[in-house]
Amino acid sequence: MKKILILLQILFYLTLSGAEKVSDPLRDAAEKGDTAAQYKLGNEYFYGTENRKVNYELAAYWYRKAAVGGNSAAQLNYGICLEHGLGVDRDPKNASLFYLFAANKGIREAEYNLALLYLHGSQNDSKLPGEKAVAPDVAKAEQHLKNLVNKDFAPAMVELSAVMLNKKDVTEQDRKDAVALLIRAEKLPDMTGKGLRFLADCYYGGIGGLEKDPAMTVSLLKRAIEKKDLDSVTKLAFFYEHGEGVEKQDKQKAFELYKEAALKGQAYAQYKYAEFICENYEKDKGFEYAMEFYERSMAQECPQALHRVALFALKGIGLDKPDPIRAVMLLERAALVGYPASQYSLGCMYAEGDGIPQDDLRSFLWFAEAAKRGHAAAMRKLAICYAKGQGCTKDDKKAVLWLNYAAQAGDYLAIQMLEKNRSNPVLSL
């Protein structure tokens, strides 16, 4: 039915009266096969003008005409329509072909889109038929990104640096190479806000041979914000909240930045905005309004928001009574994406049978997950599990090992346990 409607629209526009055709020279030229006119007409329908309303179906129709006729810019734009389903059925596989046609004619943006399509693939969309999907292919993606790096295309440098930094077996040389790419890209006019944010993160963490520099981090984040990078607004808010890299701590400024990003849909900012509302930073707004933003953040699987609302459920805050089952469900969502605080909380709930059936095995497994991610209290709890054989085989050596890890990570109780029985720390567990 959709295709029939599109066809009727096209026929309607193609059978305009002679008088109207005379007043529309762009359409006349497009109908005669002028690919430049077809491309321009497609743009007018895609973006809208004073005389033409936005119409993605007609935009895609004219882009395709021009693309088949060899217009490289139209090949790029028709590829975008196909990849995202704008005016046509979504077809990433066919989009990749049009991106390739344009890329072979030197259109850098087309090769960049092709690289991203290979990098992430499209098979995660269960509604997409297999013959229209693109499988992830990191090797092909890297090849296209490297081609663009050789052409000084900053967005490609940014994406290639991200590939390097996110490798499972990332080396120090990978980090140095990634930082070198970002520094090189920073000097180019097409450097992205995302790239400036990545470089800011590297300065903050002292990654790739850089000296830790909070002030430089803040400076780069401000430049990223000028390029409309929403995540940088949230990150800058953090620095004002904690007084790092700025002249002085300014929680009001932090609140305003979190609010700005939250209202635009940034998940972590929605969580932080809710937290500030609970601290009475938003006058005349109470807990119910805060919950609206916790829920928006949870809908995007923000682990901090999931964890906070789980704690509310445990205490019955905003509810008629405590709801440990809801708490466990929310904690598990956060834990499964690797949030150690939620993993630790789950371990405690299963260990104590806090409103749920007591389960030593699950408790041990969640403590182990949190401990691997550096959660100091979880390391101590894991040591206790090994010492007592709770949910695992009793192992005094592992118990002492994890107790030492916990102490090194700053867990006060672990330090006390070690000091109490230096000759045999297991006795303290």
XYZ file of C-alpha atoms in Angstrom:
429
model
C 0.000 0.000 0.000
C 2.869 2.389 0.863
C 4.475 1.834 -2.545
C 1.129 2.489 -4.295
C 0.709 5.786 -2.435
C 4.253 6.841 -3.306
C 3.616 5.962 -6.941
C 0.420 8.010 -6.990
C 2.267 10.969 -5.489
C 4.968 10.745 -8.122
C 2.425 10.452 -10.933
C 0.596 13.462 -9.546
C 3.710 15.592 -9.599
C 4.752 14.320 -12.998
C 1.385 15.195 -14.548
C 1.214 18.804 -13.504
C -0.522 21.271 -15.805
C 1.440 22.932 -18.547
C 1.155 26.283 -16.782
C 2.732 24.890 -13.628
C 5.530 23.250 -15.587
C 6.463 26.564 -17.148
C 6.850 28.071 -13.672
C 9.061 25.185 -12.482
C 12.213 25.121 -14.603
C 14.057 22.909 -12.062
C 11.457 20.162 -12.465
C 11.530 20.620 -16.260
C 15.282 20.053 -16.301
C 14.997 17.087 -13.929
C 12.326 15.429 -16.068
C 14.572 15.834 -19.118
C 17.307 13.822 -17.412
C 19.582 16.565 -16.074
C 21.202 14.769 -13.131
C 22.318 18.008 -11.442
C 18.718 19.239 -11.524
C 17.459 15.880 -10.257
C 19.910 16.047 -7.362
C 18.926 19.619 -6.509
C 15.228 18.756 -6.707
C 15.867 15.821 -4.370
C 17.551 18.185 -1.927
C 14.625 20.596 -2.019
C 12.210 17.803 -1.152
C 14.555 16.381 1.490
C 15.151 19.638 3.368
C 12.083 21.601 2.296
C 11.947 25.059 0.731
C 9.476 27.922 0.564
C 7.823 26.296 -2.454
C 8.320 22.601 -1.657
C 7.341 20.837 1.538
C 9.560 18.106 2.959
C 8.711 14.851 1.184
C 11.183 12.006 1.680
C 9.475 9.784 -0.899
C 9.962 12.332 -3.670
C 13.451 13.191 -2.399
C 14.468 9.522 -2.640
C 12.833 9.246 -6.078
C 14.872 12.122 -7.528
C 18.071 11.119 -5.711
C 17.775 7.677 -7.256
C 17.241 9.150 -10.733
C 20.377 11.247 -10.374
C 22.346 8.433 -8.713
C 21.613 5.963 -11.503
C 22.637 8.702 -13.915
C 26.050 8.837 -12.245
C 25.733 11.877 -9.984
C 28.094 11.064 -7.076
C 26.489 13.442 -4.564
C 23.114 11.868 -5.293
C 24.629 8.406 -4.832
C 25.691 9.445 -1.350
C 22.276 10.881 -0.488
C 20.337 7.971 -1.951
C 22.568 5.664 0.092
C 21.561 7.602 3.217
C 17.879 7.213 2.292
C 18.348 3.468 1.847
C 20.348 2.992 5.032
C 17.853 4.816 7.231
C 14.607 4.080 5.392
C 13.885 7.688 4.418
C 11.261 7.667 1.661
C 12.125 4.069 0.718
C 12.189 0.673 2.398
C 15.255 0.353 4.590
C 17.994 -1.524 2.708
C 21.524 -1.124 4.163
C 22.950 -3.696 1.735
C 21.882 -1.662 -1.280
C 22.961 1.513 0.534
C 26.490 0.119 0.772
C 26.603 -0.212 -3.018
C 25.626 3.408 -3.596
C 28.117 4.534 -0.941
C 30.784 2.538 -2.786
C 29.865 4.099 -6.145
C 30.238 7.579 -4.638
C 33.380 6.646 -2.692
C 35.058 5.449 -5.887
C 34.482 8.957 -7.272
C 36.235 10.564 -4.311
C 33.276 11.445 -2.084
C 34.853 11.120 1.358
C 31.558 11.254 3.265
C 30.319 8.251 1.261
C 33.374 6.170 2.121
C 33.033 7.247 5.756
C 29.379 6.113 5.851
C 30.424 2.838 4.243
C 33.133 2.348 6.871
C 30.659 2.945 9.707
C 28.192 0.515 8.141
C 30.880 -2.185 8.062
C 32.056 -1.243 11.558
C 28.688 -1.654 13.260
C 26.744 -3.745 10.753
C 22.969 -3.767 10.523
C 22.141 -7.318 11.548
C 21.145 -6.241 15.039
C 17.836 -5.090 13.539
C 15.584 -8.151 13.802
C 13.004 -6.559 11.509
C 15.492 -6.296 8.664
C 15.427 -9.159 6.104
C 18.726 -10.996 5.815
C 19.282 -10.089 2.169
C 19.121 -6.378 3.107
C 21.435 -6.595 6.119
C 25.140 -5.804 6.332
C 27.282 -8.009 8.561
C 29.904 -6.279 10.747
C 33.332 -6.441 9.123
C 35.945 -4.580 11.169
C 38.737 -5.359 8.680
C 36.832 -3.698 5.808
C 35.870 -0.810 8.045
C 39.505 -0.220 9.037
C 40.595 -0.358 5.400
C 38.160 2.402 4.420
C 38.977 4.460 7.507
C 42.706 4.243 6.755
C 42.054 5.351 3.165
C 40.286 8.414 4.556
C 43.004 9.080 7.118
C 45.436 9.325 4.198
C 43.119 12.005 2.788
C 43.205 13.971 6.087
C 39.528 13.314 6.840
C 39.187 14.063 10.550
C 35.968 12.077 11.268
C 37.722 8.935 9.999
C 40.702 9.625 12.263
C 38.315 9.862 15.207
C 36.599 6.553 14.410
C 39.882 4.754 13.764
C 41.240 5.988 17.090
C 38.116 4.603 18.797
C 38.686 1.223 17.125
C 42.262 1.200 18.435
C 41.315 2.200 21.979
C 38.466 -0.303 22.227
C 40.427 -3.373 21.181
C 40.144 -6.259 23.642
C 43.922 -6.711 23.548
C 44.764 -3.002 23.325
C 48.477 -2.242 23.771
C 50.241 0.901 24.913
C 51.374 1.419 21.329
C 47.721 1.265 20.190
C 46.916 3.985 22.714
C 49.803 6.158 21.536
C 48.821 5.715 17.891
C 45.199 6.573 18.696
C 46.193 9.724 20.572
C 48.508 10.752 17.724
C 45.561 10.446 15.319
C 43.341 12.578 17.540
C 46.010 15.269 17.905
C 46.468 15.277 14.139
C 42.705 15.506 13.610
C 42.376 18.364 16.103
C 44.241 20.649 13.713
C 41.853 19.950 10.816
C 38.774 22.100 10.096
C 36.437 19.070 9.998
C 37.410 17.818 13.472
C 34.272 16.588 15.213
C 32.922 17.315 18.664
C 33.121 13.599 19.367
C 36.823 13.647 18.495
C 37.499 16.580 20.807
C 35.672 14.694 23.561
C 37.800 11.594 22.945
C 40.953 13.695 23.153
C 39.641 15.313 26.352
C 39.194 11.841 27.851
C 42.789 10.991 26.919
C 44.109 14.103 28.660
C 41.993 13.388 31.722
C 43.188 9.799 31.998
C 46.779 10.403 30.901
C 46.314 7.943 28.050
C 48.780 7.266 25.254
C 51.697 9.104 26.798
C 49.782 12.304 27.584
C 50.232 14.009 30.935
C 47.040 14.153 32.980
C 45.649 17.639 32.457
C 42.140 18.445 33.803
C 42.350 22.042 32.560
C 43.098 20.907 29.002
C 40.273 18.395 29.360
C 37.819 21.180 30.203
C 39.092 23.349 27.358
C 38.568 20.542 24.833
C 35.104 19.763 26.192
C 34.077 23.404 25.751
C 35.244 23.272 22.131
C 33.327 20.023 21.644
C 30.175 21.685 22.977
C 30.587 24.428 20.370
C 30.331 21.617 17.813
C 27.034 20.466 19.389
C 28.417 17.353 21.112
C 25.785 16.547 23.741
C 27.881 14.055 25.731
C 30.450 16.800 26.295
C 27.831 18.932 28.048
C 27.351 16.134 30.579
C 31.093 15.630 31.010
C 31.689 19.350 31.547
C 28.962 19.343 34.194
C 30.965 16.694 36.066
C 34.003 18.984 36.219
C 31.973 21.882 37.606
C 30.276 19.538 40.086
C 33.597 18.312 41.467
C 35.737 21.421 40.892
C 38.268 19.770 38.578
C 39.948 21.690 35.760
C 37.855 24.806 36.478
C 38.537 27.901 38.580
C 36.253 26.719 41.373
C 33.595 24.166 42.149
C 30.204 25.378 40.918
C 27.338 22.965 41.590
C 24.777 25.443 40.244
C 26.607 25.537 36.912
C 26.824 21.747 36.975
C 23.079 21.541 37.595
C 22.335 23.856 34.676
C 24.525 21.809 32.321
C 23.029 18.497 33.461
C 19.558 19.952 32.963
C 20.427 21.168 29.463
C 21.694 17.743 28.418
C 18.875 15.907 30.209
C 16.178 17.838 28.388
C 17.889 16.898 25.113
C 17.813 13.199 26.004
C 21.307 12.363 27.302
C 20.841 9.340 29.577
C 23.432 9.997 32.304
C 22.453 13.674 32.435
C 18.834 12.628 33.008
C 19.993 10.580 35.996
C 22.081 13.459 37.382
C 19.284 15.981 36.794
C 16.967 13.728 38.820
C 19.590 13.591 41.584
C 19.834 17.384 41.665
C 16.038 17.663 41.775
C 16.083 15.416 44.841
C 18.600 17.863 46.355
C 16.061 20.677 45.797
C 17.973 22.434 43.014
C 14.783 22.664 40.936
C 12.403 24.837 42.917
C 8.774 23.718 43.117
C 9.698 20.300 41.676
C 9.502 17.281 43.897
C 10.197 13.561 43.931
C 7.576 12.707 41.307
C 9.242 15.044 38.808
C 12.633 13.525 39.634
C 11.196 10.054 39.009
C 10.173 11.140 35.500
C 13.855 11.683 34.688
C 15.040 8.572 36.503
C 12.594 6.624 34.339
C 13.737 8.346 31.128
C 17.311 7.459 32.032
C 16.365 3.860 32.895
C 14.620 3.532 29.521
C 18.071 4.069 27.995
C 19.551 1.446 30.362
C 21.621 3.957 32.335
C 23.068 1.736 35.100
C 23.310 4.528 37.670
C 19.600 5.314 37.310
C 18.673 1.636 37.476
C 20.752 1.253 40.629
C 19.280 4.323 42.327
C 15.661 3.339 41.661
C 16.448 -0.201 42.821
C 17.580 1.248 46.155
C 14.352 3.275 46.311
C 12.418 0.034 45.788
C 14.383 -1.705 48.563
C 13.492 1.061 50.999
C 9.960 1.565 49.695
C 10.655 5.169 48.691
C 7.842 6.361 46.425
C 6.032 3.040 46.954
C 3.434 1.768 49.432
C 5.993 -0.685 50.820
C 9.470 -2.060 50.003
C 9.615 -4.153 46.839
C 12.751 -6.355 46.847
C 11.643 -8.255 43.734
C 11.517 -5.010 41.703
C 14.869 -4.036 43.238
C 16.475 -7.286 42.075
C 15.074 -6.895 38.554
C 16.505 -3.367 38.256
C 19.838 -4.317 39.818
C 20.214 -7.225 37.401
C 19.672 -4.909 34.411
C 22.476 -2.669 35.669
C 24.666 -5.603 36.683
C 24.396 -7.246 33.273
C 25.913 -4.164 31.606
C 28.828 -4.345 34.039
C 27.910 -1.853 36.781
C 29.899 -3.071 39.813
C 27.818 -1.318 42.492
C 24.741 -3.226 41.328
C 26.699 -6.478 41.109
C 27.844 -5.990 44.701
C 24.317 -5.149 45.892
C 22.959 -8.290 44.254
C 25.672 -10.328 45.946
C 24.631 -8.904 49.320
C 20.920 -9.513 48.716
C 21.445 -13.145 47.728
C 23.882 -13.699 50.605
C 21.434 -12.370 53.190
C 18.175 -13.520 51.586
C 17.005 -9.906 51.797
C 13.396 -10.250 50.611
C 14.420 -12.956 48.145
C 15.490 -16.609 48.507
C 18.995 -16.888 49.929
C 21.411 -18.233 47.285
C 25.139 -18.663 48.058
C 26.086 -19.508 44.470
C 24.482 -16.404 42.972
C 25.930 -14.317 45.756
C 29.439 -15.630 45.059
C 29.113 -15.101 41.297
C 27.970 -11.485 41.641
C 30.682 -10.686 44.197
C 33.221 -12.175 41.768
C 31.951 -10.013 38.881
C 32.085 -6.837 40.974
C 35.514 -7.731 42.364
C 36.931 -8.186 38.866
C 35.811 -4.635 38.111
C 37.651 -3.203 41.106
C 34.840 -2.927 43.683
C 36.766 -3.011 46.990
C 33.936 -4.201 49.254
C 33.096 -6.959 46.753
C 36.729 -8.108 46.913
C 36.400 -8.444 50.696
C 33.093 -10.318 50.373
C 34.649 -12.613 47.774
C 37.493 -13.343 50.190
C 34.923 -14.338 52.829
C 33.185 -16.634 50.313
C 36.479 -18.430 49.624
C 37.349 -18.622 53.330
C 33.999 -20.196 54.257
C 33.284 -22.095 51.059
C 30.060 -20.174 50.481
C 28.924 -20.736 46.886
C 32.383 -22.026 45.968
C 35.075 -24.510 46.985
C 36.855 -23.403 50.166
C 40.248 -21.929 49.241
C 42.314 -20.115 51.900
C 44.942 -18.914 49.423
C 42.344 -17.180 47.242
C 40.695 -15.799 50.374
C 43.936 -14.122 51.485
C 44.686 -12.955 47.943
C 41.318 -11.186 47.554
C 41.490 -9.757 51.062
C 44.829 -8.161 50.167
C 43.353 -6.818 46.918
C 40.496 -5.296 48.919
C 42.905 -3.650 51.351
C 45.030 -2.280 48.498
C 41.845 -0.867 46.950
C 41.178 1.011 50.204
C 38.519 -1.136 51.893
C 38.758 -0.182 55.579
C 37.300 -3.436 56.923
C 39.761 -5.479 54.838
C 42.644 -3.414 56.221
C 41.393 -4.048 59.771
C 41.107 -7.796 59.105
C 44.678 -7.957 57.843
C 46.019 -5.956 60.793
C 44.085 -8.096 63.297
C 45.699 -11.351 62.229
C 48.809 -10.652 60.201
C 50.135 -14.192 60.665
C 46.904 -15.818 59.442
C 44.401 -13.351 57.862
C 41.898 -16.167 57.235
C 41.147 -16.197 60.976
C 39.578 -12.741 60.595
C 37.199 -13.808 57.864
